[in-house]
Amino acid sequence: MYLNQPIYNQVSFSSFLFENDYLALIPEIFLISAGIFLLVYGCIFSTSSTYNFPILSTNIGWFVILTFIYTILLIYNAEINNAILLYNTLVIDDFTQFIKICCLLASAVTILISLDYLKAKSLNAFESMILILLATVGMLFLISSADFISLYLTIELQSLAFYVLAALKRNSEFSTEAGIKYFLLGAFSSGLLLFGCSLIYGFTGTISFSECAKLFAGTAGLSESISTSTFSIPACQLGIIFLLTGFLFKIAAAPFHMWSPDVYEGAPTPVTTFFTVTPKLAFFAAFLRLFLEGFYDLIDTWQTVIIISSSISMILGAFAALTQNKIKRFLAFSSISHAGYLLVGFACASIEGVQSLLLYLIVYIVMNIAVFAIILSGTRHTKNHTLSQIKYITDLAYLAKTNPLIAITFTITMFSMAGIPPFAGFYSKAFLFFSALSSNLGLLAILGILTSVLTCFYYIRLIRIMYFSIPKTWCNSVRIPRGNAYILALSFYFLTFFIFYPAPLYLVVHKAALALCI
Amino acid sequence: MSNILSFLLVSPLVIAGLISFIPAKNTLLIKNIALISSSVIFVISLFLWVEFDESTSLFQFTETLFQSNIAQGSVFDGLNFVLGIDGISIFFVILSAFLTPICLLVGWQSVQNYVKEYCIAFLVLESFMIGVFEVLDLLLFYIFFESVLVPMFVIIGVWGSRERKIRAAYQFFLYTLFGSLLMLLSILLIYFQVGTFDLEVLYTTQWSESRELLLWLAFFASFAVKVPMIPVHIWLPEAHVEAPTAGSVILAGILLKLGTYGFIRFSIPMFPFACMYFTPLVMTLSVLAVVYVSLTTIRQVDLKKIIAYSSVAHMNFVTIGLFSQNIQGIEGSVLLMLSHGLVAPGLFLAIGVLYDRHKTRILRYYSGCGRVMPIYAFIFVFFTMANISLPGTSSFPGEFLIMIGIYQNNTFVTFLAATTMVLGGAYALWLCNRLIYGTFKPHFISTFSDINRREFFTFLPFIISIVWIGVYPEPFLNVMHCSCVNLLYQGY
């Protein structure tokens, strides 16, 4: 299926043990070593009295962004683009390279737009940047994981970083509560996931995705008949259900979404940004590989679960966000409904499905980053000159008067999230529904259409508040920081002008989907 | 000359882009640029008519933007940016180009805030409207069809008159969106079967019986909202009443035509069997609308609501003609659409004149205003007469042809539809009577404020073209004849 390991006659330690694997892992190795270096650098200088105990969060933030950019370059110029590494543990192909680049970009942008927030809130925690870096490393490995052990380990690596990040603001009760909640539920879901892995390992004797695929080949529809002492399809199905539960927990899809509104709300806003954006990419990448490669022949089992979860997410996302007052909770529910749409692409289990899922993910990330870039830049200034972020939805009131450009960008983003035609959000949704139709999931497509009319209600509500409702206390807008402005402008152009030249993104996404599915 | 269609499509967007770079305080400059450029675009659009070949039903001026496939490599690699017009869509392209400078001119004084955004919104809207009538690609049609919502939502919401405008904007948005998303689903289904969105290919495609009925219904859900047919017509009076004058002009002039244009372009030629099958449904709904809405109109007190409801009645009369299955009916429908695109905007402009002066639309307030506004009274009566299709005005040939057409098909429907003559006369004359004549109320209307020169010149093109079509409709009928015959043979 994949290219074999390059074999060299030269005998040295590295080629003896890992052959050429380290060459393919250079981006990750670089990222880890850079992380360690930055950690040491931060520890030394932030405790140095000669420099008067400097606050290093912005400084290290820039370094982390730089590191991410170098890593992107390393991945982009990688010599080995298609391989199985470390004895079937990791896999590299076009799909993983593409998702990794997206992941790194998303993380870099997240840090970029939150630098100003850190400064304004005087969060003296440079380790948050290192944690984001470590979580990103975990996600890079997660994306290219090819067996259960690496899957679980990498999930834990990024989750641990996330637990700490959620509880970053130690003087805020919300943040600590979010951290605890996220830790408990995340650990619980990891436990479920691990139990699923062990069930499958126990009943198949293998941890590798590709070997699972070979084992299950041709067993579709034979679930009851094959049950020997070592190999039992029903048990594996049980394992798959557990795995799926863990996965749905992690991407905050509907029946297992309960942590996400609280955590999104409680965690500091930059962290929330990070939560909504990057993990989705990594988890979808890893589990697409697992299910489309490893369990493709057991599609009956997992497709049903995903269809159910997808429809519940769409419905719940459409109704629950209607009554939200706080913007971060609102975005949490909106991201639940987006997770439902993404799962439509997952449920298709076809090349088109994967392609439209990836496209939707990218557009979703751009939209979310645009929204958070606005929320993160303290665009308000009250009479007492206390800078306050946008916290409630009503804080957006009359943004159109105080900062019309931002209001227009926000409006475009909201229309795009609702899937109104000329914007990028429409294309991605139409893609999803088309692939659902071509996989005989017509009902799911109809449900998606109906719920997207409902979601329009609340996206337009935000626009209405921005343009028409009169605020209780008048605020002046302050200049938004330059980084956020650039990111906003870029995402605005992306969302608006995507219609004119969508071909490059289509091609890239298509290539990635082909690499995964064939 | 070969890429005139893409020029018409793109140039308003480009001008809107240019305007966005002008500082917002130079309102006069912005208004002038927008007005002059949109007038130039209108004049250029007239070349379509000059160069149009009347002897064929083929799409003319066809061109493909972005020669390489814009969606290459995707599941949608059948998506083509193909433009072209035939004898039916040509008039709507011209009408869109015609109404935009009028809209800008209407807001010349009454729009005081967000002038820059006003101009940009209308130019963008113009581009989208022209796009709807020009594209020969199903998905792109859908995209433009829906895109119109966004500037329209802004126009109603921002420059609308009262607090209720937000609710109206909401209703407008959600009603239309709901209908058209069903259409999106069926478009995807069509693509799933055929593998292309190209209209000329789709015309030659055969559908299975049940699928054809399903697709027709899904398209109908969308078009019926836009027309608007009877159960889903509520958004229209709301949107009209709350919209600014220019918004009403566009709503009545172009957006109401989108539904009937959709029937002509998609439902009838693509699903002929389903059209036959559902003709009774359409007839029932349309006749109901004609009678019920006309009766509703009589008891309104809001000036704009009266005109809005009368638009509903007229558009349903158009659908009766479209489904009459003969050439007179179809040609009459297209002509009536065109005529309604002139008459209803004219009436809305006339009401805008009153509203600008007194900031109310309650009918009783204005009784006897003919005494202080004689020229206005003349113009208002003229448009009212055109609205009830007095012979000699543009509505008459259209309604007359529809009557002829439907009479060959169904006498009973003809009988019911003909009540529009009486009922339309009832509400229109009643309105005219109460507005122009009646007790003069000097407490309310104390100053002599007849229409000014700018307003007069906005009315003039409407009056000229209404009389022209009414007296000599040949140039219009000749252009649309071949396309209508073709439609008839494709459809029935």
mmCIF file with all atom_site columns, C-alpha atoms in Angstrom, chain B residues 10-138:
data_model
loop_
_atom_site.group_PDB
_atom_site.id
_atom_site.type_symbol
_atom_site.label_atom_id
_atom_site.label_alt_id
_atom_site.label_comp_id
_atom_site.label_asym_id
_atom_site.label_entity_id
_atom_site.label_seq_id
_atom_site.pdbx_PDB_ins_code
_atom_site.Cartn_x
_atom_site.Cartn_y
_atom_site.Cartn_z
_atom_site.occupancy
_atom_site.B_iso_or_equiv
_atom_site.pdbx_formal_charge
_atom_site.auth_seq_id
_atom_site.auth_comp_id
_atom_site.auth_asym_id
_atom_site.auth_atom_id
_atom_site.pdbx_PDB_model_num
ATOM 1   C CA . VAL B 1 10  ? -18.472 42.699 -13.656 1.00 0.00 ? 10  VAL B CA 1
ATOM 2   C CA . SER B 1 11  ? -18.426 46.452 -14.148 1.00 0.00 ? 11  SER B CA 1
ATOM 3   C CA . PRO B 1 12  ? -20.864 47.357 -11.333 1.00 0.00 ? 12  PRO B CA 1
ATOM 4   C CA . LEU B 1 13  ? -18.732 45.289 -8.967  1.00 0.00 ? 13  LEU B CA 1
ATOM 5   C CA . VAL B 1 14  ? -15.595 47.035 -10.144 1.00 0.00 ? 14  VAL B CA 1
ATOM 6   C CA . ILE B 1 15  ? -17.174 50.433 -9.688  1.00 0.00 ? 15  ILE B CA 1
ATOM 7   C CA . ALA B 1 16  ? -18.389 49.439 -6.247  1.00 0.00 ? 16  ALA B CA 1
ATOM 8   C CA . GLY B 1 17  ? -14.826 48.433 -5.465  1.00 0.00 ? 17  GLY B CA 1
ATOM 9   C CA . LEU B 1 18  ? -13.531 51.774 -6.671  1.00 0.00 ? 18  LEU B CA 1
ATOM 10  C CA . ILE B 1 19  ? -16.100 53.669 -4.678  1.00 0.00 ? 19  ILE B CA 1
ATOM 11  C CA . SER B 1 20  ? -15.075 51.879 -1.527  1.00 0.00 ? 20  SER B CA 1
ATOM 12  C CA . PHE B 1 21  ? -11.734 53.664 -1.760  1.00 0.00 ? 21  PHE B CA 1
ATOM 13  C CA . ILE B 1 22  ? -13.253 57.139 -1.833  1.00 0.00 ? 22  ILE B CA 1
ATOM 14  C CA . PRO B 1 23  ? -13.511 58.753 1.602   1.00 0.00 ? 23  PRO B CA 1
ATOM 15  C CA . ALA B 1 24  ? -17.080 58.586 2.859   1.00 0.00 ? 24  ALA B CA 1
ATOM 16  C CA . LYS B 1 25  ? -17.422 62.327 3.377   1.00 0.00 ? 25  LYS B CA 1
ATOM 17  C CA . ASN B 1 26  ? -17.211 63.083 -0.359  1.00 0.00 ? 26  ASN B CA 1
ATOM 18  C CA . THR B 1 27  ? -20.827 62.119 -0.721  1.00 0.00 ? 27  THR B CA 1
ATOM 19  C CA . LEU B 1 28  ? -21.473 64.152 -3.813  1.00 0.00 ? 28  LEU B CA 1
ATOM 20  C CA . LEU B 1 29  ? -18.513 62.663 -5.634  1.00 0.00 ? 29  LEU B CA 1
ATOM 21  C CA . ILE B 1 30  ? -19.563 59.169 -4.661  1.00 0.00 ? 30  ILE B CA 1
ATOM 22  C CA . LYS B 1 31  ? -23.130 59.738 -5.761  1.00 0.00 ? 31  LYS B CA 1
ATOM 23  C CA . ASN B 1 32  ? -22.027 61.232 -9.036  1.00 0.00 ? 32  ASN B CA 1
ATOM 24  C CA . ILE B 1 33  ? -19.631 58.437 -9.850  1.00 0.00 ? 33  ILE B CA 1
ATOM 25  C CA . ALA B 1 34  ? -22.211 55.793 -9.008  1.00 0.00 ? 34  ALA B CA 1
ATOM 26  C CA . LEU B 1 35  ? -24.957 57.500 -10.967 1.00 0.00 ? 35  LEU B CA 1
ATOM 27  C CA . ILE B 1 36  ? -22.931 58.274 -14.055 1.00 0.00 ? 36  ILE B CA 1
ATOM 28  C CA . SER B 1 37  ? -21.315 54.886 -14.251 1.00 0.00 ? 37  SER B CA 1
ATOM 29  C CA . SER B 1 38  ? -24.551 53.029 -13.740 1.00 0.00 ? 38  SER B CA 1
ATOM 30  C CA . SER B 1 39  ? -26.200 55.166 -16.414 1.00 0.00 ? 39  SER B CA 1
ATOM 31  C CA . VAL B 1 40  ? -23.359 54.304 -18.766 1.00 0.00 ? 40  VAL B CA 1
ATOM 32  C CA . ILE B 1 41  ? -23.860 50.657 -17.941 1.00 0.00 ? 41  ILE B CA 1
ATOM 33  C CA . PHE B 1 42  ? -27.519 51.046 -18.781 1.00 0.00 ? 42  PHE B CA 1
ATOM 34  C CA . VAL B 1 43  ? -26.717 52.626 -22.124 1.00 0.00 ? 43  VAL B CA 1
ATOM 35  C CA . ILE B 1 44  ? -24.283 49.839 -22.883 1.00 0.00 ? 44  ILE B CA 1
ATOM 36  C CA . SER B 1 45  ? -26.916 47.295 -21.965 1.00 0.00 ? 45  SER B CA 1
ATOM 37  C CA . LEU B 1 46  ? -29.115 48.797 -24.656 1.00 0.00 ? 46  LEU B CA 1
ATOM 38  C CA . PHE B 1 47  ? -26.568 47.592 -27.207 1.00 0.00 ? 47  PHE B CA 1
ATOM 39  C CA . LEU B 1 48  ? -27.757 44.108 -26.354 1.00 0.00 ? 48  LEU B CA 1
ATOM 40  C CA . TRP B 1 49  ? -31.082 45.032 -27.801 1.00 0.00 ? 49  TRP B CA 1
ATOM 41  C CA . VAL B 1 50  ? -29.592 46.718 -30.848 1.00 0.00 ? 50  VAL B CA 1
ATOM 42  C CA . GLU B 1 51  ? -27.384 43.781 -31.657 1.00 0.00 ? 51  GLU B CA 1
ATOM 43  C CA . PHE B 1 52  ? -29.952 41.157 -30.787 1.00 0.00 ? 52  PHE B CA 1
ATOM 44  C CA . ASP B 1 53  ? -30.849 38.688 -33.507 1.00 0.00 ? 53  ASP B CA 1
ATOM 45  C CA . GLU B 1 54  ? -34.601 38.276 -33.389 1.00 0.00 ? 54  GLU B CA 1
ATOM 46  C CA . SER B 1 55  ? -34.738 35.368 -35.771 1.00 0.00 ? 55  SER B CA 1
ATOM 47  C CA . THR B 1 56  ? -33.377 32.727 -33.513 1.00 0.00 ? 56  THR B CA 1
ATOM 48  C CA . SER B 1 57  ? -34.179 31.200 -30.168 1.00 0.00 ? 57  SER B CA 1
ATOM 49  C CA . LEU B 1 58  ? -30.575 30.337 -29.419 1.00 0.00 ? 58  LEU B CA 1
ATOM 50  C CA . PHE B 1 59  ? -28.726 31.958 -26.585 1.00 0.00 ? 59  PHE B CA 1
ATOM 51  C CA . GLN B 1 60  ? -26.821 34.928 -27.891 1.00 0.00 ? 60  GLN B CA 1
ATOM 52  C CA . PHE B 1 61  ? -23.731 36.823 -26.808 1.00 0.00 ? 61  PHE B CA 1
ATOM 53  C CA . THR B 1 62  ? -22.610 33.586 -25.182 1.00 0.00 ? 62  THR B CA 1
ATOM 54  C CA . GLU B 1 63  ? -19.241 33.511 -23.549 1.00 0.00 ? 63  GLU B CA 1
ATOM 55  C CA . THR B 1 64  ? -17.365 31.494 -21.020 1.00 0.00 ? 64  THR B CA 1
ATOM 56  C CA . LEU B 1 65  ? -15.573 33.307 -18.285 1.00 0.00 ? 65  LEU B CA 1
ATOM 57  C CA . PHE B 1 66  ? -12.455 31.729 -16.818 1.00 0.00 ? 66  PHE B CA 1
ATOM 58  C CA . GLN B 1 67  ? -11.818 29.494 -19.791 1.00 0.00 ? 67  GLN B CA 1
ATOM 59  C CA . SER B 1 68  ? -10.362 26.738 -17.685 1.00 0.00 ? 68  SER B CA 1
ATOM 60  C CA . ASN B 1 69  ? -12.851 25.109 -15.413 1.00 0.00 ? 69  ASN B CA 1
ATOM 61  C CA . ILE B 1 70  ? -13.191 27.177 -12.289 1.00 0.00 ? 70  ILE B CA 1
ATOM 62  C CA . ALA B 1 71  ? -13.963 24.205 -10.138 1.00 0.00 ? 71  ALA B CA 1
ATOM 63  C CA . GLN B 1 72  ? -11.490 21.890 -11.722 1.00 0.00 ? 72  GLN B CA 1
ATOM 64  C CA . GLY B 1 73  ? -10.581 18.794 -9.845  1.00 0.00 ? 73  GLY B CA 1
ATOM 65  C CA . SER B 1 74  ? -13.552 18.952 -7.584  1.00 0.00 ? 74  SER B CA 1
ATOM 66  C CA . VAL B 1 75  ? -16.763 17.049 -7.486  1.00 0.00 ? 75  VAL B CA 1
ATOM 67  C CA . PHE B 1 76  ? -18.205 20.122 -9.165  1.00 0.00 ? 76  PHE B CA 1
ATOM 68  C CA . ASP B 1 77  ? -15.948 20.123 -12.184 1.00 0.00 ? 77  ASP B CA 1
ATOM 69  C CA . GLY B 1 78  ? -19.027 20.543 -14.303 1.00 0.00 ? 78  GLY B CA 1
ATOM 70  C CA . LEU B 1 79  ? -19.435 24.083 -13.035 1.00 0.00 ? 79  LEU B CA 1
ATOM 71  C CA . ASN B 1 80  ? -19.001 26.544 -15.871 1.00 0.00 ? 80  ASN B CA 1
ATOM 72  C CA . PHE B 1 81  ? -19.226 30.275 -15.866 1.00 0.00 ? 81  PHE B CA 1
ATOM 73  C CA . VAL B 1 82  ? -21.277 30.406 -19.064 1.00 0.00 ? 82  VAL B CA 1
ATOM 74  C CA . LEU B 1 83  ? -23.159 33.572 -19.902 1.00 0.00 ? 83  LEU B CA 1
ATOM 75  C CA . GLY B 1 84  ? -25.779 34.124 -22.560 1.00 0.00 ? 84  GLY B CA 1
ATOM 76  C CA . ILE B 1 85  ? -29.150 35.707 -23.095 1.00 0.00 ? 85  ILE B CA 1
ATOM 77  C CA . ASP B 1 86  ? -32.184 34.944 -25.158 1.00 0.00 ? 86  ASP B CA 1
ATOM 78  C CA . GLY B 1 87  ? -35.259 36.939 -26.046 1.00 0.00 ? 87  GLY B CA 1
ATOM 79  C CA . ILE B 1 88  ? -36.725 36.550 -22.584 1.00 0.00 ? 88  ILE B CA 1
ATOM 80  C CA . SER B 1 89  ? -33.820 37.406 -20.354 1.00 0.00 ? 89  SER B CA 1
ATOM 81  C CA . ILE B 1 90  ? -32.603 40.341 -22.443 1.00 0.00 ? 90  ILE B CA 1
ATOM 82  C CA . PHE B 1 91  ? -35.333 42.601 -21.123 1.00 0.00 ? 91  PHE B CA 1
ATOM 83  C CA . PHE B 1 92  ? -34.634 41.765 -17.545 1.00 0.00 ? 92  PHE B CA 1
ATOM 84  C CA . VAL B 1 93  ? -30.962 42.478 -17.951 1.00 0.00 ? 93  VAL B CA 1
ATOM 85  C CA . ILE B 1 94  ? -31.856 45.845 -19.443 1.00 0.00 ? 94  ILE B CA 1
ATOM 86  C CA . LEU B 1 95  ? -34.459 46.453 -16.772 1.00 0.00 ? 95  LEU B CA 1
ATOM 87  C CA . SER B 1 96  ? -31.933 45.754 -14.006 1.00 0.00 ? 96  SER B CA 1
ATOM 88  C CA . ALA B 1 97  ? -29.482 48.153 -15.598 1.00 0.00 ? 97  ALA B CA 1
ATOM 89  C CA . PHE B 1 98  ? -32.289 50.682 -16.005 1.00 0.00 ? 98  PHE B CA 1
ATOM 90  C CA . LEU B 1 99  ? -33.534 50.571 -12.427 1.00 0.00 ? 99  LEU B CA 1
ATOM 91  C CA . THR B 1 100 ? -30.169 50.968 -10.719 1.00 0.00 ? 100 THR B CA 1
ATOM 92  C CA . PRO B 1 101 ? -29.515 54.611 -11.709 1.00 0.00 ? 101 PRO B CA 1
ATOM 93  C CA . ILE B 1 102 ? -33.139 55.299 -10.822 1.00 0.00 ? 102 ILE B CA 1
ATOM 94  C CA . CYS B 1 103 ? -32.551 53.867 -7.361  1.00 0.00 ? 103 CYS B CA 1
ATOM 95  C CA . LEU B 1 104 ? -29.461 55.977 -6.906  1.00 0.00 ? 104 LEU B CA 1
ATOM 96  C CA . LEU B 1 105 ? -31.370 59.016 -8.031  1.00 0.00 ? 105 LEU B CA 1
ATOM 97  C CA . VAL B 1 106 ? -34.210 58.270 -5.615  1.00 0.00 ? 106 VAL B CA 1
ATOM 98  C CA . GLY B 1 107 ? -31.836 58.259 -2.694  1.00 0.00 ? 107 GLY B CA 1
ATOM 99  C CA . TRP B 1 108 ? -30.151 61.458 -3.831  1.00 0.00 ? 108 TRP B CA 1
ATOM 100 C CA . GLN B 1 109 ? -31.590 63.542 -1.040  1.00 0.00 ? 109 GLN B CA 1
ATOM 101 C CA . SER B 1 110 ? -33.574 61.206 1.150   1.00 0.00 ? 110 SER B CA 1
ATOM 102 C CA . VAL B 1 111 ? -30.596 59.055 2.008   1.00 0.00 ? 111 VAL B CA 1
ATOM 103 C CA . GLN B 1 112 ? -28.456 61.043 4.385   1.00 0.00 ? 112 GLN B CA 1
ATOM 104 C CA . ASN B 1 113 ? -26.516 58.453 6.309   1.00 0.00 ? 113 ASN B CA 1
ATOM 105 C CA . TYR B 1 114 ? -24.246 55.757 4.931   1.00 0.00 ? 114 TYR B CA 1
ATOM 106 C CA . VAL B 1 115 ? -24.337 57.268 1.447   1.00 0.00 ? 115 VAL B CA 1
ATOM 107 C CA . LYS B 1 116 ? -21.257 55.432 0.363   1.00 0.00 ? 116 LYS B CA 1
ATOM 108 C CA . GLU B 1 117 ? -22.599 52.125 1.533   1.00 0.00 ? 117 GLU B CA 1
ATOM 109 C CA . TYR B 1 118 ? -25.886 52.910 -0.199  1.00 0.00 ? 118 TYR B CA 1
ATOM 110 C CA . CYS B 1 119 ? -24.194 53.300 -3.552  1.00 0.00 ? 119 CYS B CA 1
ATOM 111 C CA . ILE B 1 120 ? -22.058 50.221 -3.052  1.00 0.00 ? 120 ILE B CA 1
ATOM 112 C CA . ALA B 1 121 ? -25.045 48.128 -2.024  1.00 0.00 ? 121 ALA B CA 1
ATOM 113 C CA . PHE B 1 122 ? -27.013 49.068 -5.102  1.00 0.00 ? 122 PHE B CA 1
ATOM 114 C CA . LEU B 1 123 ? -24.125 48.512 -7.471  1.00 0.00 ? 123 LEU B CA 1
ATOM 115 C CA . VAL B 1 124 ? -23.406 45.111 -6.006  1.00 0.00 ? 124 VAL B CA 1
ATOM 116 C CA . LEU B 1 125 ? -27.083 44.315 -6.189  1.00 0.00 ? 125 LEU B CA 1
ATOM 117 C CA . GLU B 1 126 ? -27.143 45.332 -9.829  1.00 0.00 ? 126 GLU B CA 1
ATOM 118 C CA . SER B 1 127 ? -24.301 43.009 -10.617 1.00 0.00 ? 127 SER B CA 1
ATOM 119 C CA . PHE B 1 128 ? -26.044 40.118 -8.892  1.00 0.00 ? 128 PHE B CA 1
ATOM 120 C CA . MET B 1 129 ? -29.348 40.800 -10.630 1.00 0.00 ? 129 MET B CA 1
ATOM 121 C CA . ILE B 1 130 ? -27.736 40.945 -14.029 1.00 0.00 ? 130 ILE B CA 1
ATOM 122 C CA . GLY B 1 131 ? -25.924 37.762 -13.121 1.00 0.00 ? 131 GLY B CA 1
ATOM 123 C CA . VAL B 1 132 ? -29.161 35.958 -12.345 1.00 0.00 ? 132 VAL B CA 1
ATOM 124 C CA . PHE B 1 133 ? -30.541 36.674 -15.781 1.00 0.00 ? 133 PHE B CA 1
ATOM 125 C CA . GLU B 1 134 ? -27.328 36.066 -17.656 1.00 0.00 ? 134 GLU B CA 1
ATOM 126 C CA . VAL B 1 135 ? -25.875 32.834 -16.396 1.00 0.00 ? 135 VAL B CA 1
ATOM 127 C CA . LEU B 1 136 ? -26.631 29.590 -18.187 1.00 0.00 ? 136 LEU B CA 1
ATOM 128 C CA . ASP B 1 137 ? -25.494 27.391 -15.397 1.00 0.00 ? 137 ASP B CA 1
ATOM 129 C CA . LEU B 1 138 ? -27.798 25.991 -12.786 1.00 0.00 ? 138 LEU B CA 1
#
